[in-house]
């Protein structure tokens, strides 16, 4: 891989940027897929109210620019040697902005945010949902279309964008007014970065990110008009959905000094799946970071679940579409970080010795549900709790209880995935992120 500039060949590189829940990282890769330079910065979450988790859009933008420039500098190369840019982002974190000015109407509302939990619970218990599920069951009985079976098992979750977006449209007057005039853009982090990088020329996302919002029909491969109509979300605000590997345009020359092609956008968990070479049906990827995400490759068919596994588009390259079934436990890393902030330990490496220093948790139980409980329990209002405390309880007992609860949730997730999909496991890849 090289570029012909000024009559001679120079080595060329690819930029890869990941915008996660806790950090933004950029790597410069050479033609051998070796990392030549890196840079990272922290993402600072905002907690304006109990249950609200937000991120400052400008801080995300500035962090993105900082790590790109920092990684290129660390690699000792020039921007003119960068052949392409690829972006992976956390999913389900979104904002809305003015189509004309590009100015956000509000902060990013994080995938961890619980402001719509009551709304989700109300809808899941509503007569409307019961009626829809009943009708879809009948239609499935006659047609045997899997998308109707999936609709008959539909359960909303606060982790999906749907009702957090409904909340924003209800509570932010500017968003509502702009949407009514056709001047509102909705986007997850990838979409907003594309809009900023191209100076408003591109309002797009890819299938992997779109499918993780909860508003996208993975069977029809388009935004769900039925669901959007049901919850009063105007389709005009949604970005165009493109292939994962696609020419999204160029960065504006004013940003990095010259235009850089943006050649791929992908959601973080799907990116991890692809990066671990889980290309075959039955391949499993388990990622443990802020939460645990377990994905299984289901091939060219979306999975229909009765236990809370979600059908996702893994990636779409050319005409090939790869689907995944995903379950998650949202609070793996969150629980460990919470325990550390309580000063149960100072370094995570201490936890193993502390847990093994006692024979059991002394009857202490911990429920790791700061963001509700996901598959297979699917209770968005479940609260984190410690039970069974006694005068004899020590820090070691607490640490053991926390680690045991996290391990149990991960095993529960694994068992649910195996039971639900009936797909023989061909290989398992695990990734751990601090």
mmCIF file with all atom_site columns, C-alpha atoms in Angstrom, residues 244-345:
data_model
loop_
_atom_site.group_PDB
_atom_site.id
_atom_site.type_symbol
_atom_site.label_atom_id
_atom_site.label_alt_id
_atom_site.label_comp_id
_atom_site.label_asym_id
_atom_site.label_entity_id
_atom_site.label_seq_id
_atom_site.pdbx_PDB_ins_code
_atom_site.Cartn_x
_atom_site.Cartn_y
_atom_site.Cartn_z
_atom_site.occupancy
_atom_site.B_iso_or_equiv
_atom_site.pdbx_formal_charge
_atom_site.auth_seq_id
_atom_site.auth_comp_id
_atom_site.auth_asym_id
_atom_site.auth_atom_id
_atom_site.pdbx_PDB_model_num
ATOM 1   C CA . UNK A 1 244 ? -20.434 -0.659  6.451  1.00 0.00 ? 244 UNK A CA 1
ATOM 2   C CA . UNK A 1 245 ? -17.676 -0.433  3.858  1.00 0.00 ? 245 UNK A CA 1
ATOM 3   C CA . UNK A 1 246 ? -18.686 2.618   1.836  1.00 0.00 ? 246 UNK A CA 1
ATOM 4   C CA . UNK A 1 247 ? -17.227 5.847   0.504  1.00 0.00 ? 247 UNK A CA 1
ATOM 5   C CA . UNK A 1 248 ? -18.827 8.308   2.922  1.00 0.00 ? 248 UNK A CA 1
ATOM 6   C CA . UNK A 1 249 ? -16.994 11.262  1.385  1.00 0.00 ? 249 UNK A CA 1
ATOM 7   C CA . UNK A 1 250 ? -13.994 13.283  2.506  1.00 0.00 ? 250 UNK A CA 1
ATOM 8   C CA . UNK A 1 251 ? -13.149 15.201  5.637  1.00 0.00 ? 251 UNK A CA 1
ATOM 9   C CA . UNK A 1 252 ? -13.268 18.941  5.018  1.00 0.00 ? 252 UNK A CA 1
ATOM 10  C CA . UNK A 1 253 ? -9.724  20.220  4.233  1.00 0.00 ? 253 UNK A CA 1
ATOM 11  C CA . UNK A 1 254 ? -9.980  22.825  7.006  1.00 0.00 ? 254 UNK A CA 1
ATOM 12  C CA . UNK A 1 255 ? -9.988  20.100  9.681  1.00 0.00 ? 255 UNK A CA 1
ATOM 13  C CA . UNK A 1 256 ? -6.765  18.170  9.005  1.00 0.00 ? 256 UNK A CA 1
ATOM 14  C CA . UNK A 1 257 ? -5.197  20.379  6.349  1.00 0.00 ? 257 UNK A CA 1
ATOM 15  C CA . UNK A 1 258 ? -6.284  18.164  3.446  1.00 0.00 ? 258 UNK A CA 1
ATOM 16  C CA . UNK A 1 259 ? -9.241  15.890  2.608  1.00 0.00 ? 259 UNK A CA 1
ATOM 17  C CA . UNK A 1 260 ? -9.125  12.321  3.967  1.00 0.00 ? 260 UNK A CA 1
ATOM 18  C CA . UNK A 1 261 ? -11.499 9.649   2.583  1.00 0.00 ? 261 UNK A CA 1
ATOM 19  C CA . UNK A 1 262 ? -13.928 8.218   5.150  1.00 0.00 ? 262 UNK A CA 1
ATOM 20  C CA . UNK A 1 263 ? -14.245 4.616   3.981  1.00 0.00 ? 263 UNK A CA 1
ATOM 21  C CA . UNK A 1 264 ? -15.958 2.762   6.810  1.00 0.00 ? 264 UNK A CA 1
ATOM 22  C CA . UNK A 1 265 ? -18.294 3.313   9.745  1.00 0.00 ? 265 UNK A CA 1
ATOM 23  C CA . UNK A 1 266 ? -19.270 0.500   12.118 1.00 0.00 ? 266 UNK A CA 1
ATOM 24  C CA . UNK A 1 267 ? -20.740 0.002   15.578 1.00 0.00 ? 267 UNK A CA 1
ATOM 25  C CA . UNK A 1 268 ? -18.255 -0.966  18.279 1.00 0.00 ? 268 UNK A CA 1
ATOM 26  C CA . UNK A 1 269 ? -19.518 -4.454  19.156 1.00 0.00 ? 269 UNK A CA 1
ATOM 27  C CA . UNK A 1 270 ? -19.859 -5.400  15.506 1.00 0.00 ? 270 UNK A CA 1
ATOM 28  C CA . UNK A 1 271 ? -16.372 -3.997  14.909 1.00 0.00 ? 271 UNK A CA 1
ATOM 29  C CA . UNK A 1 272 ? -15.038 -6.246  17.679 1.00 0.00 ? 272 UNK A CA 1
ATOM 30  C CA . UNK A 1 273 ? -16.817 -9.207  16.083 1.00 0.00 ? 273 UNK A CA 1
ATOM 31  C CA . UNK A 1 274 ? -15.270 -8.452  12.698 1.00 0.00 ? 274 UNK A CA 1
ATOM 32  C CA . UNK A 1 275 ? -11.852 -7.780  14.230 1.00 0.00 ? 275 UNK A CA 1
ATOM 33  C CA . UNK A 1 276 ? -11.915 -11.166 15.961 1.00 0.00 ? 276 UNK A CA 1
ATOM 34  C CA . UNK A 1 277 ? -12.585 -12.804 12.556 1.00 0.00 ? 277 UNK A CA 1
ATOM 35  C CA . UNK A 1 278 ? -15.955 -14.206 13.639 1.00 0.00 ? 278 UNK A CA 1
ATOM 36  C CA . UNK A 1 279 ? -17.080 -14.620 10.038 1.00 0.00 ? 279 UNK A CA 1
ATOM 37  C CA . UNK A 1 280 ? -18.783 -18.024 10.221 1.00 0.00 ? 280 UNK A CA 1
ATOM 38  C CA . UNK A 1 281 ? -22.185 -19.063 11.532 1.00 0.00 ? 281 UNK A CA 1
ATOM 39  C CA . UNK A 1 282 ? -21.806 -20.075 15.177 1.00 0.00 ? 282 UNK A CA 1
ATOM 40  C CA . UNK A 1 283 ? -18.797 -17.857 15.844 1.00 0.00 ? 283 UNK A CA 1
ATOM 41  C CA . UNK A 1 284 ? -19.165 -16.058 19.181 1.00 0.00 ? 284 UNK A CA 1
ATOM 42  C CA . UNK A 1 285 ? -17.580 -12.855 20.404 1.00 0.00 ? 285 UNK A CA 1
ATOM 43  C CA . UNK A 1 286 ? -17.691 -11.832 24.064 1.00 0.00 ? 286 UNK A CA 1
ATOM 44  C CA . UNK A 1 287 ? -16.576 -8.307  24.929 1.00 0.00 ? 287 UNK A CA 1
ATOM 45  C CA . UNK A 1 288 ? -16.232 -7.237  28.548 1.00 0.00 ? 288 UNK A CA 1
ATOM 46  C CA . UNK A 1 289 ? -15.816 -3.552  29.249 1.00 0.00 ? 289 UNK A CA 1
ATOM 47  C CA . UNK A 1 290 ? -18.381 -1.162  30.706 1.00 0.00 ? 290 UNK A CA 1
ATOM 48  C CA . UNK A 1 291 ? -20.854 -3.981  30.026 1.00 0.00 ? 291 UNK A CA 1
ATOM 49  C CA . UNK A 1 292 ? -20.627 -7.530  28.722 1.00 0.00 ? 292 UNK A CA 1
ATOM 50  C CA . UNK A 1 293 ? -21.812 -8.036  25.153 1.00 0.00 ? 293 UNK A CA 1
ATOM 51  C CA . UNK A 1 294 ? -22.205 -11.497 23.690 1.00 0.00 ? 294 UNK A CA 1
ATOM 52  C CA . UNK A 1 295 ? -22.777 -11.795 19.944 1.00 0.00 ? 295 UNK A CA 1
ATOM 53  C CA . UNK A 1 296 ? -23.255 -14.901 17.855 1.00 0.00 ? 296 UNK A CA 1
ATOM 54  C CA . UNK A 1 297 ? -23.031 -14.966 14.073 1.00 0.00 ? 297 UNK A CA 1
ATOM 55  C CA . UNK A 1 298 ? -26.392 -16.180 12.703 1.00 0.00 ? 298 UNK A CA 1
ATOM 56  C CA . UNK A 1 299 ? -25.390 -15.909 9.039  1.00 0.00 ? 299 UNK A CA 1
ATOM 57  C CA . UNK A 1 300 ? -27.713 -14.288 6.529  1.00 0.00 ? 300 UNK A CA 1
ATOM 58  C CA . UNK A 1 301 ? -30.829 -14.692 8.697  1.00 0.00 ? 301 UNK A CA 1
ATOM 59  C CA . UNK A 1 302 ? -31.933 -12.392 11.555 1.00 0.00 ? 302 UNK A CA 1
ATOM 60  C CA . UNK A 1 303 ? -32.686 -14.234 14.800 1.00 0.00 ? 303 UNK A CA 1
ATOM 61  C CA . UNK A 1 304 ? -36.114 -14.086 16.453 1.00 0.00 ? 304 UNK A CA 1
ATOM 62  C CA . UNK A 1 305 ? -35.902 -14.220 20.234 1.00 0.00 ? 305 UNK A CA 1
ATOM 63  C CA . UNK A 1 306 ? -38.278 -14.771 23.146 1.00 0.00 ? 306 UNK A CA 1
ATOM 64  C CA . UNK A 1 307 ? -35.676 -14.069 25.845 1.00 0.00 ? 307 UNK A CA 1
ATOM 65  C CA . UNK A 1 308 ? -34.413 -10.617 24.945 1.00 0.00 ? 308 UNK A CA 1
ATOM 66  C CA . UNK A 1 309 ? -31.653 -11.389 22.453 1.00 0.00 ? 309 UNK A CA 1
ATOM 67  C CA . UNK A 1 310 ? -31.650 -8.728  19.782 1.00 0.00 ? 310 UNK A CA 1
ATOM 68  C CA . UNK A 1 311 ? -31.256 -9.279  16.015 1.00 0.00 ? 311 UNK A CA 1
ATOM 69  C CA . UNK A 1 312 ? -28.525 -6.990  14.672 1.00 0.00 ? 312 UNK A CA 1
ATOM 70  C CA . UNK A 1 313 ? -26.843 -6.378  11.376 1.00 0.00 ? 313 UNK A CA 1
ATOM 71  C CA . UNK A 1 314 ? -23.216 -7.299  11.958 1.00 0.00 ? 314 UNK A CA 1
ATOM 72  C CA . UNK A 1 315 ? -22.024 -5.640  8.773  1.00 0.00 ? 315 UNK A CA 1
ATOM 73  C CA . UNK A 1 316 ? -23.005 -5.204  5.159  1.00 0.00 ? 316 UNK A CA 1
ATOM 74  C CA . UNK A 1 317 ? -20.212 -5.272  2.596  1.00 0.00 ? 317 UNK A CA 1
ATOM 75  C CA . UNK A 1 318 ? -21.346 -5.185  -1.002 1.00 0.00 ? 318 UNK A CA 1
ATOM 76  C CA . UNK A 1 319 ? -24.398 -7.429  -1.266 1.00 0.00 ? 319 UNK A CA 1
ATOM 77  C CA . UNK A 1 320 ? -23.382 -9.622  1.687  1.00 0.00 ? 320 UNK A CA 1
ATOM 78  C CA . UNK A 1 321 ? -25.263 -9.070  4.945  1.00 0.00 ? 321 UNK A CA 1
ATOM 79  C CA . UNK A 1 322 ? -24.156 -10.816 8.145  1.00 0.00 ? 322 UNK A CA 1
ATOM 80  C CA . UNK A 1 323 ? -26.575 -10.911 11.067 1.00 0.00 ? 323 UNK A CA 1
ATOM 81  C CA . UNK A 1 324 ? -25.873 -11.326 14.766 1.00 0.00 ? 324 UNK A CA 1
ATOM 82  C CA . UNK A 1 325 ? -27.947 -12.183 17.818 1.00 0.00 ? 325 UNK A CA 1
ATOM 83  C CA . UNK A 1 326 ? -26.852 -10.160 20.822 1.00 0.00 ? 326 UNK A CA 1
ATOM 84  C CA . UNK A 1 327 ? -27.423 -10.254 24.535 1.00 0.00 ? 327 UNK A CA 1
ATOM 85  C CA . UNK A 1 328 ? -25.798 -7.998  27.084 1.00 0.00 ? 328 UNK A CA 1
ATOM 86  C CA . UNK A 1 329 ? -25.276 -7.384  30.766 1.00 0.00 ? 329 UNK A CA 1
ATOM 87  C CA . UNK A 1 330 ? -24.880 -3.628  31.054 1.00 0.00 ? 330 UNK A CA 1
ATOM 88  C CA . UNK A 1 331 ? -22.930 -3.329  34.299 1.00 0.00 ? 331 UNK A CA 1
ATOM 89  C CA . UNK A 1 332 ? -19.847 -5.565  34.236 1.00 0.00 ? 332 UNK A CA 1
ATOM 90  C CA . UNK A 1 333 ? -17.217 -2.826  34.356 1.00 0.00 ? 333 UNK A CA 1
ATOM 91  C CA . UNK A 1 334 ? -19.629 -0.378  35.964 1.00 0.00 ? 334 UNK A CA 1
ATOM 92  C CA . UNK A 1 335 ? -19.987 -2.616  39.029 1.00 0.00 ? 335 UNK A CA 1
ATOM 93  C CA . UNK A 1 336 ? -16.212 -2.985  39.420 1.00 0.00 ? 336 UNK A CA 1
ATOM 94  C CA . UNK A 1 337 ? -15.675 0.755   39.029 1.00 0.00 ? 337 UNK A CA 1
ATOM 95  C CA . UNK A 1 338 ? -18.421 1.470   41.569 1.00 0.00 ? 338 UNK A CA 1
ATOM 96  C CA . UNK A 1 339 ? -16.768 -0.858  44.099 1.00 0.00 ? 339 UNK A CA 1
ATOM 97  C CA . UNK A 1 340 ? -13.432 0.860   43.508 1.00 0.00 ? 340 UNK A CA 1
ATOM 98  C CA . UNK A 1 341 ? -14.982 4.296   44.068 1.00 0.00 ? 341 UNK A CA 1
ATOM 99  C CA . UNK A 1 342 ? -16.361 3.014   47.371 1.00 0.00 ? 342 UNK A CA 1
ATOM 100 C CA . UNK A 1 343 ? -12.711 2.248   48.250 1.00 0.00 ? 343 UNK A CA 1
ATOM 101 C CA . UNK A 1 344 ? -13.314 -1.472  48.640 1.00 0.00 ? 344 UNK A CA 1
ATOM 102 C CA . UNK A 1 345 ? -9.974  -1.739  46.829 1.00 0.00 ? 345 UNK A CA 1
#
